[in-house]
XYZ file of C-alpha atoms in Angstrom:
456
model
C 32.096 107.099 112.532
C 35.137 107.740 114.713
C 37.170 109.965 112.912
C 40.486 108.254 114.921
C 42.093 105.930 112.687
C 44.057 104.089 115.274
C 43.176 100.430 116.075
C 41.568 101.280 119.344
C 39.163 103.960 120.088
C 40.251 106.603 122.760
C 37.662 106.994 125.231
C 37.036 109.200 128.210
C 35.077 108.076 131.258
C 34.005 110.797 133.411
C 33.320 109.855 136.976
C 34.643 106.993 139.205
C 31.344 105.751 140.694
C 29.862 102.385 140.104
C 28.565 103.272 136.606
C 31.536 104.725 135.496
C 34.042 101.963 136.915
C 31.783 99.559 135.249
C 32.070 101.293 131.998
C 35.865 101.559 132.231
C 36.508 97.983 133.220
C 34.315 96.981 130.181
C 36.275 99.115 127.920
C 39.912 98.946 128.774
C 40.803 95.789 127.070
C 39.092 97.080 123.847
C 40.118 100.647 124.312
C 42.272 103.345 125.198
C 40.455 104.507 128.508
C 41.202 107.695 130.624
C 38.919 107.847 133.784
C 38.415 111.385 135.181
C 37.126 111.923 139.023
C 36.639 114.924 140.680
C 36.900 113.611 144.333
C 39.564 112.133 146.115
C 38.010 108.653 146.360
C 36.202 106.368 143.894
C 32.858 104.915 144.186
C 30.651 107.977 144.052
C 27.617 107.843 146.394
C 28.717 104.316 147.376
C 32.168 104.773 148.619
C 33.955 104.735 151.823
C 33.571 107.432 154.327
C 37.027 109.461 153.920
C 36.766 111.491 157.120
C 37.350 110.315 160.870
C 35.866 106.942 161.582
C 35.501 107.481 165.092
C 36.414 104.224 166.516
C 34.331 102.128 164.194
C 35.312 99.245 162.041
C 34.547 100.978 159.023
C 32.163 103.630 157.721
C 30.591 103.947 154.057
C 28.571 106.697 152.689
C 25.652 105.117 153.442
C 24.456 101.289 154.296
C 23.879 99.553 151.430
C 21.883 95.993 151.191
C 22.304 94.108 148.147
C 20.591 90.915 147.093
C 21.565 87.766 145.277
C 19.822 89.079 142.191
C 22.538 91.898 141.643
C 24.264 89.585 138.713
C 25.884 92.703 137.328
C 27.618 93.542 140.594
C 28.783 90.138 141.192
C 30.025 89.721 137.602
C 32.037 92.886 137.844
C 33.300 91.732 141.202
C 34.672 88.691 139.534
C 36.107 90.441 136.833
C 38.229 92.534 138.928
C 39.480 89.735 141.172
C 36.888 90.321 144.445
C 35.464 87.044 145.777
C 31.944 87.161 147.010
C 32.569 85.582 150.275
C 35.404 88.109 151.002
C 32.909 91.150 150.214
C 29.529 89.917 151.688
C 27.815 87.559 154.076
C 25.005 85.875 152.097
C 21.798 84.880 154.237
C 18.582 83.533 153.249
C 15.799 86.435 153.169
C 14.506 86.999 156.546
C 11.794 89.644 157.140
C 12.046 90.282 160.883
C 10.179 93.429 161.981
C 10.298 93.937 165.812
C 6.595 95.173 165.934
C 4.989 93.159 163.153
C 5.463 90.386 160.410
C 8.433 87.909 160.440
C 9.084 85.062 157.996
C 11.954 83.530 156.265
C 12.224 82.103 152.797
C 11.827 78.287 152.859
C 14.593 76.065 151.584
C 12.430 75.412 148.373
C 12.591 76.495 144.771
C 11.038 79.734 143.777
C 8.205 80.754 144.052
C 7.403 78.328 146.894
C 10.236 79.550 149.080
C 8.178 82.638 149.237
C 4.740 80.887 149.713
C 5.843 78.607 152.342
C 8.004 81.243 154.112
C 4.812 83.525 154.508
C 2.463 80.814 155.458
C 4.849 79.908 158.470
C 5.291 83.543 159.009
C 4.648 84.848 162.635
C 2.568 87.845 163.788
C 0.007 87.822 161.051
C -3.319 86.227 161.030
C -4.046 83.280 158.344
C -6.651 85.730 156.768
C -3.763 88.242 156.333
C -1.287 85.914 154.977
C -3.954 84.659 152.257
C -4.626 88.228 151.196
C -0.917 88.921 150.902
C -0.384 85.966 148.891
C -3.444 86.935 146.782
C -2.085 90.626 146.071
C 1.380 89.023 145.175
C -0.163 86.559 142.923
C -2.172 89.627 141.261
C 0.674 91.569 141.048
C 2.667 88.837 138.942
C -0.580 88.355 136.739
C -0.521 91.971 136.083
C 3.216 92.164 135.295
C 2.724 89.719 132.575
C 0.024 91.420 131.123
C 2.114 94.577 130.704
C -0.376 97.199 131.810
C 0.045 100.674 132.272
C 2.073 102.093 135.023
C 0.391 103.288 138.157
C 1.273 104.336 141.931
C 1.827 101.116 144.202
C -0.370 103.045 146.701
C -3.112 103.605 144.353
C -3.020 99.770 143.396
C -2.910 98.609 146.883
C -6.139 100.957 147.651
C -7.891 99.430 144.515
C -7.026 95.723 146.083
C -8.568 96.807 149.380
C -5.226 95.902 151.009
C -5.502 96.100 154.883
C -3.405 98.781 156.572
C -1.613 96.279 158.533
C -0.282 94.722 155.506
C 0.722 98.057 153.848
C 2.608 99.228 157.183
C 4.087 95.839 157.795
C 5.074 94.752 154.279
C 4.264 96.806 151.285
C 5.711 100.253 152.552
C 8.935 98.792 154.131
C 9.423 96.851 150.910
C 8.769 99.958 148.574
C 10.942 102.202 150.623
C 13.947 99.727 150.892
C 13.650 98.580 147.098
C 12.565 102.018 145.420
C 13.286 104.667 148.143
C 10.334 106.380 146.970
C 7.124 107.327 148.795
C 4.003 104.709 148.505
C 1.931 106.932 146.652
C 4.324 108.103 144.016
C 6.276 104.850 143.466
C 6.017 102.936 140.467
C 4.207 99.689 140.439
C 5.798 98.602 137.183
C 9.386 99.153 138.392
C 8.350 97.282 141.692
C 7.459 94.422 139.576
C 10.642 94.247 137.832
C 12.678 94.143 140.913
C 10.445 91.334 142.044
C 10.332 89.596 139.043
C 14.209 89.484 138.712
C 14.817 88.877 142.268
C 12.412 87.011 144.805
C 10.134 85.529 142.151
C 12.976 84.494 139.791
C 14.965 81.938 141.914
C 15.509 81.761 145.858
C 19.176 82.611 145.546
C 18.170 85.983 144.031
C 16.354 86.719 147.080
C 19.135 86.335 149.546
C 20.555 89.160 151.244
C 24.200 90.270 150.330
C 25.389 92.413 153.171
C 28.810 94.109 153.048
C 31.265 92.772 155.740
C 34.016 95.108 154.475
C 34.025 98.880 153.180
C 32.575 99.572 149.676
C 36.085 100.778 148.649
C 37.392 97.224 148.985
C 34.444 95.781 147.411
C 34.599 97.796 144.041
C 36.200 100.963 143.856
C 39.833 100.110 144.955
C 40.221 96.763 143.279
C 38.516 98.251 140.139
C 41.069 100.971 139.956
C 43.869 98.477 140.275
C 42.427 96.537 137.533
C 42.339 99.491 135.410
C 45.862 100.410 136.317
C 47.009 96.893 135.422
C 45.669 96.901 131.834
C 47.118 100.369 130.955
C 43.996 102.777 131.701
C 44.991 106.456 132.624
C 43.486 107.253 135.962
C 43.151 111.178 136.904
C 41.830 111.597 140.341
C 40.789 115.215 141.886
C 40.234 116.299 138.374
C 37.106 118.269 137.823
C 36.712 118.412 134.095
C 35.040 121.282 132.360
C 31.955 121.481 129.955
C 32.404 118.980 127.121
C 32.850 120.272 123.603
C 32.056 118.678 120.270
C 34.937 119.160 117.911
C 34.578 119.708 114.332
C 35.652 116.291 113.249
C 33.393 114.412 115.469
C 35.444 114.005 118.400
C 34.755 115.172 121.954
C 36.937 117.369 124.072
C 37.310 116.483 127.574
C 39.701 118.691 129.570
C 41.296 120.167 126.455
C 42.047 116.715 125.061
C 40.197 115.050 122.076
C 38.534 111.667 122.678
C 36.732 109.529 120.058
C 33.904 109.332 122.910
C 32.964 110.082 126.286
C 31.034 108.131 128.923
C 29.441 110.739 131.105
C 29.169 108.727 134.640
C 28.245 111.276 136.921
C 25.162 112.137 139.045
C 22.461 113.705 136.989
C 22.592 117.346 138.331
C 26.544 117.083 137.582
C 25.872 115.748 134.058
C 23.773 118.556 132.949
C 26.409 121.044 133.618
C 28.911 119.007 131.748
C 26.895 118.692 128.714
C 27.873 120.797 125.517
C 26.437 124.306 125.601
C 24.433 123.500 122.378
C 22.732 120.641 123.998
C 18.875 121.107 123.330
C 16.608 122.433 125.850
C 14.508 119.298 126.063
C 17.557 117.447 127.660
C 18.267 119.921 129.833
C 14.718 120.412 130.918
C 14.372 116.775 131.386
C 17.556 116.779 133.719
C 16.112 119.761 135.681
C 12.922 118.116 136.148
C 14.475 114.952 137.972
C 13.110 114.356 141.333
C 15.226 112.961 144.228
C 14.802 111.235 147.608
C 17.178 111.308 150.586
C 18.618 108.285 152.591
C 20.040 108.920 156.025
C 22.261 106.328 157.430
C 22.956 106.300 161.332
C 26.044 104.457 162.684
C 26.160 103.763 166.492
C 28.847 102.089 168.696
C 28.060 100.996 172.110
C 30.422 99.936 175.020
C 28.760 96.539 174.967
C 27.532 93.830 172.398
C 24.224 94.224 170.897
C 22.266 91.163 170.627
C 19.711 91.904 167.842
C 17.290 89.133 167.133
C 18.240 89.117 163.197
C 21.065 90.415 161.222
C 18.503 92.715 159.868
C 15.804 93.998 162.316
C 13.003 96.170 161.165
C 10.318 98.402 162.478
C 6.847 99.164 160.943
C 6.575 101.945 163.532
C 10.080 103.694 164.078
C 12.522 105.993 162.845
C 14.728 103.369 161.469
C 13.434 100.981 158.844
C 16.194 98.421 159.256
C 19.066 97.994 161.878
C 22.074 96.065 160.449
C 23.807 93.937 163.198
C 27.447 94.110 162.635
C 28.010 91.238 164.930
C 25.977 89.094 162.531
C 28.514 89.978 160.022
C 31.596 89.050 161.722
C 32.256 92.668 162.763
C 32.461 94.110 166.145
C 29.319 93.429 167.835
C 29.123 96.860 169.578
C 28.420 98.412 166.263
C 24.913 98.884 164.442
C 23.951 100.627 161.122
C 20.349 102.007 160.761
C 18.818 102.781 157.463
C 16.209 105.479 157.143
C 14.878 105.420 153.494
C 13.074 108.510 152.429
C 14.344 110.211 155.274
C 12.869 113.322 154.814
C 9.513 111.979 155.971
C 11.212 112.108 159.431
C 11.957 115.831 159.188
C 15.252 117.852 159.364
C 17.118 116.787 162.318
C 20.696 117.380 163.896
C 23.048 114.389 164.015
C 22.694 114.260 167.727
C 18.814 114.301 167.336
C 19.184 111.486 164.472
C 21.236 109.319 167.144
C 18.669 109.711 169.849
C 15.933 108.748 167.641
C 17.648 105.715 166.587
C 19.009 104.893 169.665
C 15.342 104.855 171.025
C 14.405 102.357 168.420
C 17.284 100.260 169.510
C 16.246 100.412 173.097
C 12.905 98.666 172.028
C 14.802 95.661 171.084
C 17.597 95.750 173.523
C 16.188 97.576 176.644
C 19.130 97.090 178.874
C 21.528 98.714 176.252
C 23.388 101.659 177.583
C 24.002 105.000 175.929
C 26.049 104.930 172.809
C 29.668 105.664 172.950
C 29.868 107.351 169.466
C 27.843 107.775 166.442
C 28.006 108.927 162.843
C 25.242 110.463 160.646
C 25.367 110.493 156.994
C 22.304 111.907 155.095
C 22.577 111.826 151.263
C 19.990 114.411 150.324
C 19.774 113.414 146.534
C 20.570 109.661 147.281
C 18.425 108.327 144.631
C 16.398 109.383 141.689
C 12.637 108.780 142.952
C 11.244 105.817 141.077
C 7.872 107.537 140.250
C 4.986 105.996 138.285
C 5.153 106.562 134.545
C 8.592 108.168 134.848
C 10.120 109.305 131.463
C 13.725 108.871 130.886
C 15.508 111.708 129.111
C 15.750 111.282 125.326
C 19.776 110.869 124.814
C 19.872 110.653 120.867
C 21.254 114.033 120.372
C 24.233 113.177 122.805
C 24.726 109.724 121.555
C 25.049 111.185 117.976
C 27.970 113.250 119.345
C 29.695 110.314 120.896
C 28.588 111.397 124.484
C 26.975 108.401 126.421
C 25.443 109.336 129.589
C 25.107 106.452 132.333
C 24.143 105.828 135.706
C 21.544 104.214 137.827
C 18.971 107.023 137.077
C 18.867 105.867 133.411
C 18.145 102.257 133.949
C 14.896 101.652 131.915
C 13.584 98.951 134.307
C 14.990 99.263 137.692
C 15.182 101.836 140.553
C 18.286 103.614 141.254
C 20.542 100.927 142.814
C 24.057 99.704 142.624
C 22.868 97.058 140.078
C 21.347 99.640 137.835
C 24.334 101.745 138.023
C 26.638 98.709 137.071
C 24.275 97.676 134.241
C 23.959 101.330 133.003
C 27.919 101.456 132.936
C 28.349 98.421 130.920
C 25.481 99.491 128.489
C 27.085 102.760 127.839
C 30.623 101.030 127.125
C 28.782 98.595 124.735
C 27.140 101.502 122.816
C 30.867 102.915 122.520
C 32.153 99.701 121.125
C 29.119 99.365 118.974
C 29.973 102.444 117.151
C 33.447 101.697 116.846
C 32.573 98.337 115.131
C 30.257 99.935 113.026
C 33.056 102.313 111.844
C 34.658 99.167 110.422
C 37.820 99.513 112.509
C 37.086 97.273 115.168
C 35.247 93.856 115.323
C 34.815 92.161 118.638
C 31.463 91.113 118.212
C 29.507 94.252 119.310
C 28.079 95.149 116.158
C 25.031 93.052 116.665
C 24.392 94.206 120.343
C 21.566 96.399 121.260
C 21.514 99.016 124.101
C 21.445 97.113 127.529
C 21.453 93.618 125.776
C 24.684 92.771 127.423
C 23.408 93.757 130.688
C 20.309 91.452 130.317
C 17.779 94.332 130.588
């Protein structure tokens, strides 16, 4: 039970990334919330770039690609007053590889939108199309059977999937959705992504491509919403290690709170946990494996005429080029996404720019040299979505009113923005559930289980 006898719990949210903002927004109308953020900008690893923009319309700390199945993100945006049409360009899923498979979902209900889209696809033989559809059907059957997890690469080898299909569909899909090498990637997590996305309904497979910076989409509107509802915002405040108090409260930066939501990256979370935290929790955090993502922004003196809003490569440095002109932004600008970018090898910024420029020249051979570029590499961009991964056992922390959250803790999804938002909402529900069980707060939370609210 919470020791505080006031009508609302006093809760600290540590970290203003998308998970922390999601938790704080969920809590603020039912709790006295203080949000701590170590940086100058909110948004975590999905934030506006704070440095010199070099003449670009905007730069984010990485090019993020979302889909229509991001229901948690869309619900959070609606709550904080951001309209989807102001934030994103929604496009039907189009798979366009310059050097390979090309198809677009058909205007039909799921799953026919995928089936007919693939059958009408280009640069793939009919036999390969049938094989791809059979593999997809086998994956659906396997998912319904709840079989033990395995690596995507091992499963494809078992299925004798041709190398061409792996190179032109499965590897780009896994890199883009899970940001994990094919041989290590979890087949069950991939199934969850497909089941809740492209297999569920046509709208779920749509691309949601940001046409403004991520600060305008979540971070700044969320902070404004929180301030408007009385939350205390402490930016540029790096809190020390949390301390559990004898009365059952948690000390955060020298102040007592009824609970704390720990919404920071796992390598920061481990440092902030109380000194008496059991070794098995610390060990679990130390063993977390990360994968990098590199984003290269290029600006030219002339418009780029890319054939699709997202133009990809089966064989190239860039997996996807995002055309800013297709989003109503300056057509001279392009963003290149390199998932699992350590497979390219270490490279300096000018080397990255040269590699991506070479990819662009394959599509636009007459384009001149770039006028400007920016390279952003997140070495620990996401936690690897590995087969049979084990999430940390957080019961000890929960018992002490400390609730870690973040994309890396989602039980079904890879480390995505949707996973972060759902995890933050679930942590908020745990806080409110505990307060309801104490008998001093009743808002319908006492019967909700962890992640039920987030539809997990």
